[in-house]
Every structure is written in structure tokens, then in C-alpha cells.
Coordinates of C-alpha atoms and ligand atoms in Angstrom, one line a residue:
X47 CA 195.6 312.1 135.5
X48 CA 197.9 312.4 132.8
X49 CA 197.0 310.5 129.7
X50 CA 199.5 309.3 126.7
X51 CA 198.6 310.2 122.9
X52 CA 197.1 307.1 122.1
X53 CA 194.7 307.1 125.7
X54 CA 193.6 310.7 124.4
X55 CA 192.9 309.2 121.2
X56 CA 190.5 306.3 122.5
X57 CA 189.0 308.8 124.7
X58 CA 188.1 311.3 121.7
X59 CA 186.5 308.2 120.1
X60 CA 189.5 307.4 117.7
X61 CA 189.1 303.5 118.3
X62 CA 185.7 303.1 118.4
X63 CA 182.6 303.7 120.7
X64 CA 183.6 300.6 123.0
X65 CA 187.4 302.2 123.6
X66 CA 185.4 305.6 124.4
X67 CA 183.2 304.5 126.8
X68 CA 186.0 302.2 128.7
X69 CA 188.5 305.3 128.4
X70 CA 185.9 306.9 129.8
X71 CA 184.8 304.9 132.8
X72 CA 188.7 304.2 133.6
X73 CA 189.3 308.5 133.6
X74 CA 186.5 308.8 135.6
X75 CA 187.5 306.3 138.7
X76 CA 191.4 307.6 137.7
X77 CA 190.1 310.9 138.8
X78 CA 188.2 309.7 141.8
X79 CA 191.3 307.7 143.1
X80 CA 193.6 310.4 142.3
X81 CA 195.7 308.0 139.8
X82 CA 198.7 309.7 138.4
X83 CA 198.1 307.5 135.2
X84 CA 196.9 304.3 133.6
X85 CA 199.0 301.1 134.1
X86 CA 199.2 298.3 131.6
X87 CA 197.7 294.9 133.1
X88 CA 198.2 291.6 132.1
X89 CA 195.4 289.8 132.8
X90 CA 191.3 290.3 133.7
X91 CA 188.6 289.0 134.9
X92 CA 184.7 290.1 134.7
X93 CA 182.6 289.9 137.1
X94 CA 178.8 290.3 136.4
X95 CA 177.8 287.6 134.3
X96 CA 175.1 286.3 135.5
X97 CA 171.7 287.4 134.0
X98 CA 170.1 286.7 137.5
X99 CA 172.1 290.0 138.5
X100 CA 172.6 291.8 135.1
X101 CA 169.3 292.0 134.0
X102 CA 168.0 293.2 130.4
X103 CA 169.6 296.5 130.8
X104 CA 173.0 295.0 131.7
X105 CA 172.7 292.6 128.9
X106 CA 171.6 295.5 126.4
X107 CA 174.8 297.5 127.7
X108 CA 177.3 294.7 126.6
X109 CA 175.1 293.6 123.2
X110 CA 176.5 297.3 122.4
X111 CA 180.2 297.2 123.6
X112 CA 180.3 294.2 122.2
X113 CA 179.3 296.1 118.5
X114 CA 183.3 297.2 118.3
X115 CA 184.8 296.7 121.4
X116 CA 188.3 293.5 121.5
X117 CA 189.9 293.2 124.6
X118 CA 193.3 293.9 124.6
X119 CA 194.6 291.0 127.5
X120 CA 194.0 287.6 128.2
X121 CA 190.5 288.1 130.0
X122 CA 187.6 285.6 131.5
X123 CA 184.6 285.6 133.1
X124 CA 183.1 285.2 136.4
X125 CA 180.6 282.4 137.1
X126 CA 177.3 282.7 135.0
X127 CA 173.9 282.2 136.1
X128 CA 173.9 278.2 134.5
X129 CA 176.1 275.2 133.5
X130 CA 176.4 276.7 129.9
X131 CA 175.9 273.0 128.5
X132 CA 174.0 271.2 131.1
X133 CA 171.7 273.8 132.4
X134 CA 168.5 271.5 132.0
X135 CA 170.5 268.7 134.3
X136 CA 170.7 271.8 136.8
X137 CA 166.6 272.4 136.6
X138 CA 167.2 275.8 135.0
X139 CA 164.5 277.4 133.0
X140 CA 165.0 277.7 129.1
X141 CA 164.0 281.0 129.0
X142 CA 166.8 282.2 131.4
X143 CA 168.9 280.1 129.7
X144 CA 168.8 281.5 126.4
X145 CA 169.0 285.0 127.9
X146 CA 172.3 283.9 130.1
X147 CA 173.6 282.9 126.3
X148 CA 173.1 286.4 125.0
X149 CA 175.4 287.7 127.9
X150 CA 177.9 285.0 127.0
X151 CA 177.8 285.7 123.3
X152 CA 178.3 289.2 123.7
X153 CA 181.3 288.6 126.2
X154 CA 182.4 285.7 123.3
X155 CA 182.6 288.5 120.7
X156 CA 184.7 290.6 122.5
X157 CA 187.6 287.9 122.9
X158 CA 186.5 287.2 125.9
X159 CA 187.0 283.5 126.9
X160 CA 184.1 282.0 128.1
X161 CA 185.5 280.9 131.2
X162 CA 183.3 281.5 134.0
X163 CA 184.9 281.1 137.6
X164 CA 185.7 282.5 140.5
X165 CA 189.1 280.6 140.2
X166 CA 190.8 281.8 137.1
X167 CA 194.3 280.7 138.4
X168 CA 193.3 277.2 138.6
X169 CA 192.6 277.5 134.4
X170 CA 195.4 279.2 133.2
X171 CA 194.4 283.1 133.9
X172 CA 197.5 283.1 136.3
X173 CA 199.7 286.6 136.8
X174 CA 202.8 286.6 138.4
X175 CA 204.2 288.0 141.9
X176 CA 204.2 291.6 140.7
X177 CA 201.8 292.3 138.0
X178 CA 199.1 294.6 137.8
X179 CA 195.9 292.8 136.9
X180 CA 191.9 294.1 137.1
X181 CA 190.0 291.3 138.7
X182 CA 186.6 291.5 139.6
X183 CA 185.3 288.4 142.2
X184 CA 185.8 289.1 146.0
X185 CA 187.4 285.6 146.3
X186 CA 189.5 285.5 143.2
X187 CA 191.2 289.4 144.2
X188 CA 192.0 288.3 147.5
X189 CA 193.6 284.8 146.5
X190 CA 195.7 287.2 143.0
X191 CA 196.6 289.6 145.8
X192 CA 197.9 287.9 149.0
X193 CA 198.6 284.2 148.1
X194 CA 200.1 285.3 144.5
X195 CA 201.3 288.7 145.3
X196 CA 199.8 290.2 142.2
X197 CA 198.1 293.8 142.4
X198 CA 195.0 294.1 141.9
X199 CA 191.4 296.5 143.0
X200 CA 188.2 294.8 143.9
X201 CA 187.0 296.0 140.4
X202 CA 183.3 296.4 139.6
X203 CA 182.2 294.1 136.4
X204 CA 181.9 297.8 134.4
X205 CA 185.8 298.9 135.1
X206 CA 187.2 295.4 134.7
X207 CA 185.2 294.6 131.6
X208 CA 186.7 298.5 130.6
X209 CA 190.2 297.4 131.6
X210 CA 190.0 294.7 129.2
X211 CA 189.1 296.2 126.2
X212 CA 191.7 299.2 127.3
X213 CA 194.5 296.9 128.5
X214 CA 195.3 299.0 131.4
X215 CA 194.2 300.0 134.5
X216 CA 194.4 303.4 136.7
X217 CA 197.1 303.4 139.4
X218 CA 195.3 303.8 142.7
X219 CA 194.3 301.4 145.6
X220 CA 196.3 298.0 146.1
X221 CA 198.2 298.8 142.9
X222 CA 200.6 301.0 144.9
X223 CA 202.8 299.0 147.6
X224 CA 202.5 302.1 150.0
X225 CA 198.6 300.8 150.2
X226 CA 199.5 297.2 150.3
X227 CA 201.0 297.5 154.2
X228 CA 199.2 295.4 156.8
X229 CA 197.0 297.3 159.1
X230 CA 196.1 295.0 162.1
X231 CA 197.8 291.8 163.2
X232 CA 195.4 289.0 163.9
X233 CA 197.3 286.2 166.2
X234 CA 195.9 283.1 165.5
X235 CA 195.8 280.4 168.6
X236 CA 192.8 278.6 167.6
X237 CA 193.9 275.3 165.3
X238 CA 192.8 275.8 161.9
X239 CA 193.0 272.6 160.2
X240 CA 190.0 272.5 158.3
X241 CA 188.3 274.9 155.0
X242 CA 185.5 275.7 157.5
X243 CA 187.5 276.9 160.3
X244 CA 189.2 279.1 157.3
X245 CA 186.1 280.8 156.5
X246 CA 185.0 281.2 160.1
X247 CA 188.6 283.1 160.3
X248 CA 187.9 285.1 157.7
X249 CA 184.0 285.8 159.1
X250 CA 185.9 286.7 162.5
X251 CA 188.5 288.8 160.6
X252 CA 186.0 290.6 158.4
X253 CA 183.9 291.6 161.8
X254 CA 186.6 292.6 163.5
X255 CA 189.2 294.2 161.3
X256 CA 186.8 295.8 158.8
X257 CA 188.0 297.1 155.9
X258 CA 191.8 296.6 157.2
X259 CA 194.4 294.5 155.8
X260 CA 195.3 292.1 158.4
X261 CA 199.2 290.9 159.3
X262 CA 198.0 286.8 160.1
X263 CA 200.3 285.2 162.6
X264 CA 200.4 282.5 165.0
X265 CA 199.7 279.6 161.0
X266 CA 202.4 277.2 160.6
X267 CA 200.7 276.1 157.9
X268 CA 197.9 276.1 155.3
X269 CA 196.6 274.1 152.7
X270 CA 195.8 276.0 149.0
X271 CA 191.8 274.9 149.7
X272 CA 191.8 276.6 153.1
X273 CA 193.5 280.1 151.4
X274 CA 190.8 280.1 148.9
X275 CA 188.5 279.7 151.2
X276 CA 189.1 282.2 153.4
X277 CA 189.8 284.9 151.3
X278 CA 186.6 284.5 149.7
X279 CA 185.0 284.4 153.6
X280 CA 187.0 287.4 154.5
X281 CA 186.0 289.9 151.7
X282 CA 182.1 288.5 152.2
X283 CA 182.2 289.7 155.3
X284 CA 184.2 292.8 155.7
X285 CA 187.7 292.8 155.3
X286 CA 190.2 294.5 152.4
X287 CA 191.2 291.6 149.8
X288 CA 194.3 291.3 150.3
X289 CA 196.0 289.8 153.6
X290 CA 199.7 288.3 154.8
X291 CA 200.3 285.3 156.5
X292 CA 203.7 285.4 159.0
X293 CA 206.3 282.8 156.8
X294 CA 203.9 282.2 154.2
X295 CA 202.2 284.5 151.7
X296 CA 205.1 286.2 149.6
X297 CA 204.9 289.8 150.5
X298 CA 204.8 289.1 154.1
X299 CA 207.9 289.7 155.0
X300 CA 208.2 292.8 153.3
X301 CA 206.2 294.9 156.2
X302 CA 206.8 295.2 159.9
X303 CA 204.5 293.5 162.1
X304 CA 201.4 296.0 162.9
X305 CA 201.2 297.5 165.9
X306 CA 197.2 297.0 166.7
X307 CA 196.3 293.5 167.2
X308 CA 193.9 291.1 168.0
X309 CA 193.9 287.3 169.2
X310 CA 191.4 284.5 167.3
X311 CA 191.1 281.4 169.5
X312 CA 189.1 278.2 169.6
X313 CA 186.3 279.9 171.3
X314 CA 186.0 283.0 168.2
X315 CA 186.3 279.7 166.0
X316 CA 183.5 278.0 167.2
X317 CA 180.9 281.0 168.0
X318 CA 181.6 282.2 164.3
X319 CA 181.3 278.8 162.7
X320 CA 177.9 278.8 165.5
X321 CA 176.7 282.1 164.1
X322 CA 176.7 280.8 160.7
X323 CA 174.7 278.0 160.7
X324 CA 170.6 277.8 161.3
X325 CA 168.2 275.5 163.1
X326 CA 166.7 272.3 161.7
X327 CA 168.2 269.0 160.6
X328 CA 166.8 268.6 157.2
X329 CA 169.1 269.3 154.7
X330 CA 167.8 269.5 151.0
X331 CA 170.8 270.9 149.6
X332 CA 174.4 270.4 149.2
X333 CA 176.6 272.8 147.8
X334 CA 180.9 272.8 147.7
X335 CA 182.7 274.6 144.9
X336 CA 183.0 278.0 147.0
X337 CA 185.5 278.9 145.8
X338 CA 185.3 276.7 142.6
X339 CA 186.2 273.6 142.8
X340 CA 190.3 272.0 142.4
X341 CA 190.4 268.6 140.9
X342 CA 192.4 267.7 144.6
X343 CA 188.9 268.8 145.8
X344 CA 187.4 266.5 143.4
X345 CA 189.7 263.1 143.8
X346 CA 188.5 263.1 147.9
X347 CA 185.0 263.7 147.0
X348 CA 185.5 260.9 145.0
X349 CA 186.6 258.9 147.5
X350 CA 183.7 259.9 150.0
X351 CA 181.5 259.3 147.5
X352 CA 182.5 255.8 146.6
X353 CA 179.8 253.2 146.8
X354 CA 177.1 255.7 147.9
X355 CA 174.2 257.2 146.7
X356 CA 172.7 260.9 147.2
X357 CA 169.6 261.6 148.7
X358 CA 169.6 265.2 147.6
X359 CA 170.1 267.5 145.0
X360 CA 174.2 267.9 145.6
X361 CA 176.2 270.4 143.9
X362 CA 179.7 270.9 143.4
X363 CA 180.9 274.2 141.4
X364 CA 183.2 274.3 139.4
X365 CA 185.4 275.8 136.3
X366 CA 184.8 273.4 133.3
X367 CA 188.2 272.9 132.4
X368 CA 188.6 271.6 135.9
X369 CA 185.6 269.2 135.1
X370 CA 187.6 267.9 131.7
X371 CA 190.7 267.5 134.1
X372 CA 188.8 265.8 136.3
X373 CA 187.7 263.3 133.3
X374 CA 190.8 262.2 132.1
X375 CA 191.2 261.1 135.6
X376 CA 187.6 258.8 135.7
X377 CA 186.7 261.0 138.7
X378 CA 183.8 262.6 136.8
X379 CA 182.3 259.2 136.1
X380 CA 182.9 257.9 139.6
X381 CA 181.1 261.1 141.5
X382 CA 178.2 260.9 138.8
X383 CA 177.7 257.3 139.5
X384 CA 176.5 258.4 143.3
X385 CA 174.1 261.3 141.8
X386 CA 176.3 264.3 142.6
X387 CA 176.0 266.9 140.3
X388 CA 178.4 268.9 138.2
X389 CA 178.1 272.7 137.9
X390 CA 180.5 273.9 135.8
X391 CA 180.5 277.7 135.1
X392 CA 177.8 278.8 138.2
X393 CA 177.2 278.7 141.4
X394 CA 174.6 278.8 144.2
X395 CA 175.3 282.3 144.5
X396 CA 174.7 283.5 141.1
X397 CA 171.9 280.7 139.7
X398 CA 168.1 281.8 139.8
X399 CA 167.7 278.8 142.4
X400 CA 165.8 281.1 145.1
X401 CA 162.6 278.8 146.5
X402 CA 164.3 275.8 145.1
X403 CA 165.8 274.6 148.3
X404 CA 165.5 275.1 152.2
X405 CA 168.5 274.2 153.7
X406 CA 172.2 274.1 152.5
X407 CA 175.1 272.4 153.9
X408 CA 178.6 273.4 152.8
X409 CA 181.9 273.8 153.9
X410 CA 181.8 277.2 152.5
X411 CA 181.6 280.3 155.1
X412 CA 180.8 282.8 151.9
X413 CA 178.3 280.5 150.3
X414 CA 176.3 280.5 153.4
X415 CA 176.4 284.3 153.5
X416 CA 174.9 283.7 150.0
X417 CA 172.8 280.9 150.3
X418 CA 170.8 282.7 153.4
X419 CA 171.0 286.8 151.7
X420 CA 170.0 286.1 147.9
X421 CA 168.1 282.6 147.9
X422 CA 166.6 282.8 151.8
X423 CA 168.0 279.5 152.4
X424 CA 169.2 278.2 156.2
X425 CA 172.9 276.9 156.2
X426 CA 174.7 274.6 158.0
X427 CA 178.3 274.4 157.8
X428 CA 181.1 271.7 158.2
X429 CA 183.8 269.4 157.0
X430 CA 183.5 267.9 153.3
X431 CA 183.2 264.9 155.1
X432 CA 180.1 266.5 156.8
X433 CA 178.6 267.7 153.9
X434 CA 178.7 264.4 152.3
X435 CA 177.5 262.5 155.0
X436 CA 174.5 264.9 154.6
X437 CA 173.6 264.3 150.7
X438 CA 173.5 260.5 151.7
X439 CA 171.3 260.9 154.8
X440 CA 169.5 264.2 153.9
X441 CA 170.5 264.9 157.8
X442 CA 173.2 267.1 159.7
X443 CA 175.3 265.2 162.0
Ligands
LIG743 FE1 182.8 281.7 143.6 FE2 180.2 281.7 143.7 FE3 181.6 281.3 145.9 S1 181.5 283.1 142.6 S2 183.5 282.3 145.6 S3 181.5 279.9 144.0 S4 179.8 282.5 145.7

């Protein structure tokens, strides 16, 4: 890989131990990948910021980057382990919570915005059709790549936190358009008109065209809620993050149709949205906010909400600028009144919340993967409308 003056410079240490060690982790995949170079990004986002998954060695690594490492691009975080303000509402433990502060101080000092979401381009972190970024969350590189067109690696929290604090990126992977061309076509009949017939799309897709980018025909159309949702679905459960839509994601129709294919019907539809959902009709749990939470999300759960009152602990994830959106609109006030819950800046994927709870609903296909791997949960899954009707009952319908 050939580096300019001022890379060979931060990699001899010439801009301080946090350049060195990101100069070096970037070299290091550059040379793996066989980059030519390092590209300039124009935006980041770290994943890793939970210290459920980071862990006191984790949190000891960034306490020292953050000694004289800036980052060099508008960067922000991934969701953290807690609602950085209302934690105790959430039943976290203090002692977690002041260690999940550490993390976000140290992340703070770096210039880092303490943004924590999987939806950056809901907040403001949104590139253009075109630019290089380094994202980090599954859900977040699939929606940057396909639905925005922007180029970006499934990054590790390490080499996007070492992007940031270098500004660039090497050139490998789904940075290059050569690597960008869809792989399998996946011909949709079944009628997808719901976010968890998305995600059981992208469960379907993520079985059957593993590690492939997929050429999606057959959708006339598809709401921003269902694209979220099943790009986060697809990348849980197999598939490359990035994928075209026939007529509607904007690199589509730069590539010729595939020439393997496969057809998703009603009856792959309904035996994946079968296969991820468990026995029992208790539900304890309610989780939506995966991806996090849109305020359009927000005003119909709102509306669903109106007049009612939950039975159990319901959580809807979220970014917390969304939340203050949400405010100004008298939504927040009017989903509180029914006993709903806010999570701003987590989720039920990164929270210590394991034992807590028995069975989930959602209309989430990734947080069930999720809810049943890390917190040994059962799931069911189904319309908001669904998952509402089970906080007020504490049943499944
Ligand atoms: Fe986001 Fe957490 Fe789901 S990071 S995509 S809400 S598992």
C-alpha cells in the first residue's frame, strides 16, 4: 500500500501515539485487503460502545487513545449499553452505569459526538450518493450502502474508531464499484407490505444468498421503515450489506440483472416469519426501535397507544435527538402517558438486560435474533399493531 508523507509520518508516531496505533491498524487491514492506498472519508460511525460487550479491557484501550487522539471527521457512536440520562427509569444498575460513562467520556474527548444509534442518517451523520464513509453497525452499513449509495466496509468498532481519528480509510471491499455488482437475483412474489415481512426477507435472503449481494426484483414499492428493517435482518443473518432493489435503490440500475436467481414467495414469507418466533403466549416484553426509532415510527405509536395503558415493560429504541423531535411534537408526552418507555441511546441488543425478561414481541426480525442469542429470551414477531396490542394485554394474538 502506498502511503503519502504525512500517513508515513503518523505511522512513525509524528502525531501522537493515538495516530500511530490507528495508522497502524488501518496498514495492517490495507495490507490484508490488498488496498492500493488510504481514501479520505467523510463521515464515521463506531461501533462497540456498549460496556456489556467492551468490557474493562476495551474501556482501558480507549481511556488511552483517548490521551491524544481527535478525530478528524464528523463521527458518532453506536448504541450504548443504557439511556445515558434515564438509565435508572430503564432498571439499569449504577455500577454499570457509571462504567458505560467512562466509555462515553473517553469517546466525548476524542470529538466524538455522543450520539449513540444504529441510525446516524436519521440525526444528521448523512453522506451522500458517492462518498466513502467507515461505518461500523450491520444495520446502519447496509442502509449508507444500498438505500444511500454511499461506500462503505462492515468495519469492526477498532478500524472505524481508527478511521476517525485518521480521516481515511483503506480502499478495499465495497469501496471499489467492481465489488459493489449484485451477485444473485432474488425475485420477490410474496407481498411485502409490512417491516416484519421485510426482515423475514432479509432472514430468507441471508440463508439463502449468503454472503452475496442480492439484485431484489419483483418490489414496486417500499416504505423507508421496511428498508431499514431489512437490511438490518439481512446482515444478522447472513447476507453482504449492501443490496439493489429493481427501480428503486440508486445504483440499481447501474448493473445487469444477475444471472443466478432465486424466487421468495408467500410460503418462504410465512415459514421464515414461523421460524422466528417461539412457543408460549405470555409476553413480558416489548421491544420496537430495531433499527432505531423515526419520529413517523413514533406519531403511529402514538396513535396506537392513545387511551391505553401498558401491562408490560415496553421499549421503544431510539436516537435521542429523535426523542427531542418527537417532543416538540407532544408525542413524547402522549406515549409516556400509556407507560411506554423511551430508550434513547440503547437497545435490547446491547443493554445488560439478560434474565430480566422471558418473552419479547417486536416487529423486528434482527432483534429477535438478538433477543433469543445474547439475553435467552423467546420472541414473537409481528405488526406494530401486534406488538402493541401485546403490552396492553401481556398476550400474543
Ligand atoms: Fe440497532 Fe440495536 Fe437493532 S443496534 S439495529 S436497535 S440490535
Amino acid at each position: 500500500m502506498i502511503l503519502t508523507k504525512e500517513e508515513e509520518r503518523m505511522l512513525a508516531g509524528e502525531f501522537g501515539n493515538a495516530a500511530r496505533k490507528s495508522m497502524e491498524i488501518l496498514t495492517a487491514l490495507g495490507k490484508i485487503y490488498r488496498a492500493d492506498r488510504l481514501i479520505p472519508i467523510v463521515s464515521v460511525q463506531v461501533a462497540g460502545v456498549s460496556y456489556h460487550n467492551l468490557g474493562e479491557a476495551g474501556l482501558e484501550y480507549l481511556a488511552e487513545l483517548a490521551e491524544d487522539g481527535k478525530v478528524r471527521v464528523k463521527t458518532t457512536l453506536n448504541p450504548a449499553g443504557m439511556d445515558i440520562k434515564n438509565w435508572k427509569g430503564l432498571g439499569i444498575p449504577e455500577e454499570f452505569a457509571k462504567k458505560q460513562m467512562r466509555v462515553i467520556d473517553a469517546f466525548s474527548k476524542m470529538g466524538i459526538s455522543p450520539s449513540c444509534t444504529c441510525t446516524p442518517y436519521l440525526i444528521g451523520n448523512k453522506p451522500n450518493f458517492g462518498d466513502h464513509i467507515a461505518w461500523s453497525e450491520s444495520s446502519a452499513v447496509a442502509y449508507a450502502n444500498s438505500v444511500i449509495g454511499a461506500r462503505t466496509n462492515r468495519e469492526g468498532g477498532p478500524s472505524a474508531l481508527a478511521a476517525a481519528l485518521v480521516g481515511k480509510t483503506p480502499n478495499y471491499g465495497l469501496h471499489l464499484k467492481e465489488n459493489r455488482k449484485p451477485e444473485i437475483e432474488v425475485a420477490v412474489s410474496a407481498v411485502l407490505d409490512s417491516t416484519p415481512k421485510w426482515g423475514a426477507l432479509g432472514y430468507v435472503l441471508g440463508r439463502v444468498a449468503e454472503n452475496k449481494i442480492a439484485y431484489i426484483t419483483g418490489i414496486r414499492h417500499a416504505e423507508q421503515e421496511w428498508l431499514r428493517s431489512f437490511g438490518a435482518s439481512s446482515v444478522t443473518y447472513g447476507s453482504k450489506p449492501l443490496y439493489h432493489i429493481e427501480g428503486l435503490t440508486p445504483e440499481a440500475g447501474l448493473f445487469d440483472v444477475p444471472k443466478e436467481s432465486i424466487e421468495v414467495s408467500e410460503a418462504e414469507i410465512s415459514s421464515a416469519l414461523r421460524a422466528l418466533e417461539d412457543d408460549g403466549d405470555d409476553i413480558d416484553f416489548v421491544s420496537i426501535g430495531c433499527p432505531h426509532a423515526s419520529v413517523e415510527e413514533l406519531k403511529r405509536i402514538a396513535k396506537l397507544l392513545e387511551g391505553k395503558k401498558v401491562k408490560v415493560e415496553f421499549w421503544i429504541s431510539l436516537a435521542r435527538k429523535i426523542k427531542e423531535q418527537a417532543d416538540k411534537l407532544g408525542l413524547v408526552r402522549q406515549i409516556e402517558a400509556s407507560g411506554a418507555k423511551f430508550a434513547c441511546d440503547t437497545c435490547l441488543a446491547v443493554a445488560p438486560i439478560r434474565g430480566r425478561f422471558k418473552h419479547v414481541a417486536t416487529n423486528s426480525a434482527k432483534a429477535c435474533f438478538y433477543a433469543r442469542g445474547h439475553n435467552k429470551m423467546k420472541t414473537k414477531i409481528g405488526t406494530l399493531e401486534q406488538c402493541i396490542e401485546a403490552a396492553v394485554t401481556g398476550k400474543w394474538r
